[in-house]
Amino acid sequence: MTITYDDFTKLDIRVAKIISTEK
């Protein structure tokens, strides 16, 4: 299983949204 930069970016955005909603 390889993770491309695009997949990593999408994951990063998803995590950022979760963090912003928790605060």
PDB file of C-alpha atoms in Angstrom:
ATOM      1  CA  MET A   1       0.000   0.000   0.000  1.00  0.00           C
ATOM      2  CA  THR A   2       1.523   3.257  -1.130  1.00  0.00           C
ATOM      3  CA  ILE A   3       0.418   6.679   0.025  1.00  0.00           C
ATOM      4  CA  THR A   4       0.766   9.439  -2.539  1.00  0.00           C
ATOM      5  CA  TYR A   5       1.297  13.090  -1.660  1.00  0.00           C
ATOM      6  CA  ASP A   6      -2.285  13.807  -2.743  1.00  0.00           C
ATOM      7  CA  ASP A   7      -3.644  11.182  -0.352  1.00  0.00           C
ATOM      8  CA  PHE A   8      -1.505  12.609   2.430  1.00  0.00           C
ATOM      9  CA  THR A   9      -2.822  16.095   1.706  1.00  0.00           C
ATOM     10  CA  LYS A  10      -6.435  14.918   1.809  1.00  0.00           C
ATOM     11  CA  LEU A  11      -5.775  13.154   5.101  1.00  0.00           C
ATOM     12  CA  ASP A  12      -4.095  16.274   6.508  1.00  0.00           C
ATOM     13  CA  ILE A  13      -7.079  18.431   5.537  1.00  0.00           C
ATOM     14  CA  ARG A  14      -9.462  15.915   7.115  1.00  0.00           C
ATOM     15  CA  VAL A  15      -7.483  15.901  10.354  1.00  0.00           C
ATOM     16  CA  ALA A  16      -7.308  19.697  10.365  1.00  0.00           C
ATOM     17  CA  LYS A  17     -11.091  19.912  10.035  1.00  0.00           C
ATOM     18  CA  ILE A  18     -11.577  17.475  12.916  1.00  0.00           C
ATOM     19  CA  ILE A  19      -9.195  19.449  15.125  1.00  0.00           C
ATOM     20  CA  SER A  20     -10.876  22.757  14.256  1.00  0.00           C
ATOM     21  CA  THR A  21     -14.314  21.375  15.096  1.00  0.00           C
ATOM     22  CA  GLU A  22     -13.159  19.976  18.433  1.00  0.00           C
ATOM     23  CA  LYS A  23     -11.812  23.341  19.619  1.00  0.00           C
TER      24      LYS A  23
END
